[in-house]
PDB file of C-alpha atoms in Angstrom:
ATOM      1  CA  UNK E1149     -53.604  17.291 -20.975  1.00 72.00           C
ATOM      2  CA  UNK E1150     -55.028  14.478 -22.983  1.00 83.00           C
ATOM      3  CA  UNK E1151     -53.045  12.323 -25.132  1.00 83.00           C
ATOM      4  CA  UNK E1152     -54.403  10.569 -28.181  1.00 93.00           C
ATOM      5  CA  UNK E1153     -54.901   7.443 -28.765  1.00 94.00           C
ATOM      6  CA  UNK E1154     -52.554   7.152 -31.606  1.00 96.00           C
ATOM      7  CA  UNK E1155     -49.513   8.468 -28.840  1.00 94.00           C
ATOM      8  CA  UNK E1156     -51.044   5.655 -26.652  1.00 93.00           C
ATOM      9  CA  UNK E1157     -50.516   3.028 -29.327  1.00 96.00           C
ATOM     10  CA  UNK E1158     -46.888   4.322 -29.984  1.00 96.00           C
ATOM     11  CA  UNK E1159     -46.232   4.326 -25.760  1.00 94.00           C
ATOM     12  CA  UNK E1160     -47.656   0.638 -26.052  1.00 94.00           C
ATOM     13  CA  UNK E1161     -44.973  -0.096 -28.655  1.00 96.00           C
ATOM     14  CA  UNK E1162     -42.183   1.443 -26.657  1.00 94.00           C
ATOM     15  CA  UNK E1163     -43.092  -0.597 -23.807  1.00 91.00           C
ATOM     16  CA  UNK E1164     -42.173  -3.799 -26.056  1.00 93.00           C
ATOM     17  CA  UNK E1165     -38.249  -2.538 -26.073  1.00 92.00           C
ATOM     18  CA  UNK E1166     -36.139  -3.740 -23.302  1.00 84.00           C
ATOM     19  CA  UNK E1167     -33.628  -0.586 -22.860  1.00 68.00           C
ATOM     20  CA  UNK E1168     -31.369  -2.365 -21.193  1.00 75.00           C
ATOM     21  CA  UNK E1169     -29.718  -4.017 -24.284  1.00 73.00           C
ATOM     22  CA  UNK E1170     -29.459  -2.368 -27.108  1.00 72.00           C
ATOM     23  CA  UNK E1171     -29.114  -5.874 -29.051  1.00 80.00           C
ATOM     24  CA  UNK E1172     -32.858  -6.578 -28.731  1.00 87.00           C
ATOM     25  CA  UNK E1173     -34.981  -5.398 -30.953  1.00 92.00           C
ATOM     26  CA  UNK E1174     -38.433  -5.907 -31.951  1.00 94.00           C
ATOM     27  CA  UNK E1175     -40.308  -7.245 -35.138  1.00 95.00           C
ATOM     28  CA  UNK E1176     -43.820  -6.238 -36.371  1.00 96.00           C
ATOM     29  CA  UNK E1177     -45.762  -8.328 -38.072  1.00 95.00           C
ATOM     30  CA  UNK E1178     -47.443  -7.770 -41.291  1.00 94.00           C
ATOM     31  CA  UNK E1179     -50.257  -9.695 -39.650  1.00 95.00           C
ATOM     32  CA  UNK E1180     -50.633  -7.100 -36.736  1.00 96.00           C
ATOM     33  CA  UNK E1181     -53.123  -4.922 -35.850  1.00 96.00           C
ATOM     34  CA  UNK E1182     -53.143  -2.120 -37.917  1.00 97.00           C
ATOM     35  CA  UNK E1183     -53.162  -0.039 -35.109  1.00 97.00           C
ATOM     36  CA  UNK E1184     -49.883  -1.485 -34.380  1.00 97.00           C
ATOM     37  CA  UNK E1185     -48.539  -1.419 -37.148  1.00 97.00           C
ATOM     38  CA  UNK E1186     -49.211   2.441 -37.517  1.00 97.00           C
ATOM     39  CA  UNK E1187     -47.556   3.252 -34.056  1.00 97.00           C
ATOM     40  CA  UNK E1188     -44.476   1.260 -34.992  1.00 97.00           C
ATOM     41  CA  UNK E1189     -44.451   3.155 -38.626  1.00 97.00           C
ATOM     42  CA  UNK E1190     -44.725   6.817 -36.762  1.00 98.00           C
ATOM     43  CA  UNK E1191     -42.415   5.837 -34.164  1.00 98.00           C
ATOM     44  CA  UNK E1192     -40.283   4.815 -37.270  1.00 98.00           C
ATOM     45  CA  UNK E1193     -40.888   8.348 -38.557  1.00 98.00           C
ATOM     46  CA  UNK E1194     -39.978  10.278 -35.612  1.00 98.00           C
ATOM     47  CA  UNK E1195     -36.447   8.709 -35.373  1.00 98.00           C
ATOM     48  CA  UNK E1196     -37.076   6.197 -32.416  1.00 97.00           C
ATOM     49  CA  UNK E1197     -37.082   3.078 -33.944  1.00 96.00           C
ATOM     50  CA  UNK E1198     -34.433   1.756 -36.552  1.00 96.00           C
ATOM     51  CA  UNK E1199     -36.778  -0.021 -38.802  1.00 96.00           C
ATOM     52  CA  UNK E1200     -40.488   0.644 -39.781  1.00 97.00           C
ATOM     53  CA  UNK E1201     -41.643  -2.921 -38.792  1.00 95.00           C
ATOM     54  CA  UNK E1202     -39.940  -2.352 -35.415  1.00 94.00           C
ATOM     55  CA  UNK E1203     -35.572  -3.125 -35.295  1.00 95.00           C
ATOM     56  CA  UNK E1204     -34.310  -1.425 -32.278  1.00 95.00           C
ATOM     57  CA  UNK E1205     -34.455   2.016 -30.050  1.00 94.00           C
ATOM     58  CA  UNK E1206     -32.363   4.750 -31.409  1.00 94.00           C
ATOM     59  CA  UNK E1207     -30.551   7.113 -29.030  1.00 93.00           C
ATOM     60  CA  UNK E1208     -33.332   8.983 -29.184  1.00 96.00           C
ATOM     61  CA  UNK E1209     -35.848   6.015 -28.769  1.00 94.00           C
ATOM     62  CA  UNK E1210     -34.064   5.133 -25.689  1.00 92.00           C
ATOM     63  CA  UNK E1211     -34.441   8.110 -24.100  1.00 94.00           C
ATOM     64  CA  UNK E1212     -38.130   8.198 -24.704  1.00 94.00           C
ATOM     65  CA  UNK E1213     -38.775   4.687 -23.233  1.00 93.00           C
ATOM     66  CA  UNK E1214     -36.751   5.713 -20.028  1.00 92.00           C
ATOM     67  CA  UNK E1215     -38.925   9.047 -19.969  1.00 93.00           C
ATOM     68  CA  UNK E1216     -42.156   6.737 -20.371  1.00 92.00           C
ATOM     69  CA  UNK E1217     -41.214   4.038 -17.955  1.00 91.00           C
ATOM     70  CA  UNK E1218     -40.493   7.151 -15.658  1.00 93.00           C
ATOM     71  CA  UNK E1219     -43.679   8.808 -15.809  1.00 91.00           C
ATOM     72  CA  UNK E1220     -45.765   5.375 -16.133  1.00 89.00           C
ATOM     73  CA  UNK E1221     -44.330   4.830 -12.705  1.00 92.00           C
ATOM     74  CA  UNK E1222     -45.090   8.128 -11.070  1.00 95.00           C
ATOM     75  CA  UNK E1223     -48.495   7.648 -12.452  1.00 91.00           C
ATOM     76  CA  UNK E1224     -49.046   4.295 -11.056  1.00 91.00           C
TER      77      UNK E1224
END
């Protein structure tokens, strides 16, 4: 299994979040890369972030950054 690069740039995103507090959030920058600013807009799209330019993790986003912390650390 290969993953893309555009799923790496939205894991990358994820990463930002801190899970453990739902109060903090993230902001994306007009004056990102536009590589980052295309993860953040998918992850948007798919229902795990609350804003397009970032906000916070959804119930769902939350349970993908747990899944990704999980498997980052099997990994590593």
């Amino acid at each position: 299994m290969s993953l893309s690069n555009e799923i790496n740039d939205e894991l990358d995103i994820l990463e930002l979040f801190n899970s453990d507090s739902t109060k903090e959030g993230i902001k994306v920058h007009a004056a990102a890369e536009p590589k980052t600013i295309a993860a953040t807009k998918r992850l948007y799209a798919k229902g795990l972030i609350s804003q397009v330019d970032g906000g916070y993790l959804t119930p769902l986003g939350i349970q993908a950054y747990d899944l990704a912390v999980k498997l980052k650390s099997i990994l590593t």
